[in-house]
Coordinates of C-alpha atoms in Angstrom, one line a residue:
X29 CA -13.4 -27.4 32.6
X30 CA -10.9 -29.3 30.7
X31 CA -10.4 -28.3 27.1
X32 CA -10.9 -31.2 24.7
X33 CA -9.0 -29.5 21.9
X34 CA -9.4 -26.4 19.8
X35 CA -12.8 -27.7 18.6
X36 CA -16.1 -27.4 20.3
X37 CA -18.1 -30.5 21.1
X38 CA -20.3 -30.3 18.0
X39 CA -17.3 -30.0 15.8
X40 CA -15.8 -33.1 17.4
X41 CA -19.0 -35.1 16.9
X42 CA -19.1 -34.0 13.2
X43 CA -15.5 -35.1 12.9
X44 CA -16.3 -38.5 14.4
X45 CA -19.3 -38.9 12.0
X46 CA -17.2 -37.9 9.0
X47 CA -14.2 -40.1 10.1
X48 CA -11.9 -37.1 10.4
X49 CA -9.3 -37.2 13.1
X50 CA -9.3 -34.5 15.8
X51 CA -6.6 -33.3 18.1
X52 CA -6.5 -34.5 21.7
X53 CA -3.8 -33.3 24.1
X54 CA -1.4 -36.2 24.6
X55 CA -2.2 -37.3 28.0
X56 CA -4.3 -40.2 29.2
X57 CA -6.6 -38.1 31.3
X58 CA -7.6 -35.8 28.4
X59 CA -8.0 -38.7 26.1
X60 CA -10.3 -40.7 28.4
X61 CA -12.3 -37.5 29.3
X62 CA -12.7 -36.6 25.6
X63 CA -13.9 -40.2 24.8
X64 CA -16.4 -40.0 27.7
X65 CA -17.8 -36.8 26.4
X66 CA -18.0 -38.1 22.9
X67 CA -19.6 -41.4 24.0
X68 CA -22.1 -39.5 26.1
X69 CA -23.2 -37.2 23.3
X70 CA -23.5 -40.0 20.7
X71 CA -25.3 -42.3 23.2
X72 CA -27.8 -39.7 24.2
X73 CA -28.4 -38.8 20.5
X74 CA -29.8 -42.4 19.9
X75 CA -32.8 -44.3 21.2
X76 CA -30.9 -45.1 24.4
X77 CA -34.0 -45.2 26.7
X78 CA -35.7 -48.0 24.7
X79 CA -32.6 -49.7 23.3
X80 CA -29.6 -49.2 25.6
X81 CA -27.6 -52.2 24.2
X82 CA -28.3 -51.4 20.6
X83 CA -27.3 -47.8 21.3
X84 CA -24.1 -49.0 22.9
X85 CA -23.3 -51.1 19.8
X86 CA -24.1 -48.2 17.4
X87 CA -21.8 -45.8 19.4
X88 CA -19.1 -48.5 19.4
X89 CA -19.4 -49.0 15.7
X90 CA -19.3 -45.3 14.9
X91 CA -16.1 -44.8 17.0
X92 CA -14.4 -47.9 15.7
X93 CA -15.1 -46.8 12.2
X94 CA -13.7 -43.4 13.0
X95 CA -10.6 -45.1 14.2
X96 CA -9.2 -42.8 16.8
X97 CA -10.2 -44.9 19.8
X98 CA -9.7 -48.6 20.5
X99 CA -12.5 -51.1 21.3
X100 CA -10.9 -51.5 24.7
X101 CA -11.0 -47.8 25.5
X102 CA -14.7 -47.6 24.3
X103 CA -15.6 -50.7 26.4
X104 CA -13.9 -49.3 29.5
X105 CA -15.9 -46.0 29.0
X106 CA -19.2 -47.9 28.9
X107 CA -18.3 -50.2 31.8
X108 CA -17.5 -47.2 34.0
X109 CA -21.0 -45.9 33.4
X110 CA -22.9 -49.3 33.7
X111 CA -25.7 -49.5 36.2
X112 CA -27.9 -52.5 36.9
X113 CA -31.6 -51.8 37.2
X114 CA -35.1 -53.3 37.2
X115 CA -36.5 -50.3 35.3
X116 CA -36.6 -52.3 32.1
X117 CA -36.2 -51.0 28.5
X118 CA -38.4 -52.2 25.6
X119 CA -35.3 -53.9 24.2
X120 CA -34.7 -55.9 27.4
X121 CA -38.4 -57.0 27.7
X122 CA -38.4 -58.2 24.1
X123 CA -35.3 -60.3 24.8
X124 CA -36.7 -61.6 28.1
X125 CA -40.3 -62.5 27.6
X126 CA -40.6 -64.1 31.0
X127 CA -39.7 -60.8 32.6
X128 CA -42.2 -59.0 30.3
X129 CA -44.9 -61.3 31.4
X130 CA -44.2 -60.9 35.1
X131 CA -44.1 -57.1 34.6
X132 CA -47.5 -57.2 32.8
X133 CA -49.0 -59.2 35.6
X134 CA -47.7 -56.9 38.2
X135 CA -49.2 -53.9 36.5
X136 CA -52.7 -55.5 36.0
X137 CA -55.4 -56.2 38.5
X138 CA -53.6 -59.2 39.9
X139 CA -50.6 -57.8 41.8
X140 CA -50.9 -60.6 44.4
X141 CA -50.4 -63.3 41.8
X142 CA -46.9 -62.4 40.9
X143 CA -44.3 -64.5 42.7
X144 CA -41.0 -63.2 43.8
X145 CA -38.7 -66.1 42.9
X146 CA -35.4 -65.1 44.4
X147 CA -33.6 -62.1 42.9
X148 CA -35.1 -60.3 39.9
X149 CA -33.3 -60.3 36.6
X150 CA -31.5 -56.9 36.2
X151 CA -30.8 -55.0 33.0
X152 CA -27.6 -53.1 32.4
X153 CA -28.1 -49.4 31.4
X154 CA -25.5 -46.7 31.0
X155 CA -25.7 -43.4 32.8
X156 CA -23.4 -40.6 31.5
X157 CA -23.2 -37.0 32.5
X158 CA -24.9 -34.7 30.1
X159 CA -22.5 -32.3 28.4
X160 CA -23.5 -29.0 26.7

């Protein structure tokens, strides 16, 4: 396993939250791996299942406020873990009432009345490895 720095993961998360810099070995691989671990831990600490986009925005705000990573680096980390799905979150259904209505009809007693009109709208969610 790569060593992020002299700190354990919980210390790094505390440093991010308190806006204290932490040491990362000066190479691109360690920096991007460290960011991925940090994003994963922060993302999974939020209400990511019900609000994946709001959770992404919150993680981005926290990291930009911390100041050690650029928006571009953070966006790249999220994009590398983005997956399209029709397993919708509450956040997505609130933003897309037509999808919510179709999902409700599907789950009720009238499954035959739902119409498949071309391709279903897909939501983007983020799947990160879980780190200890």
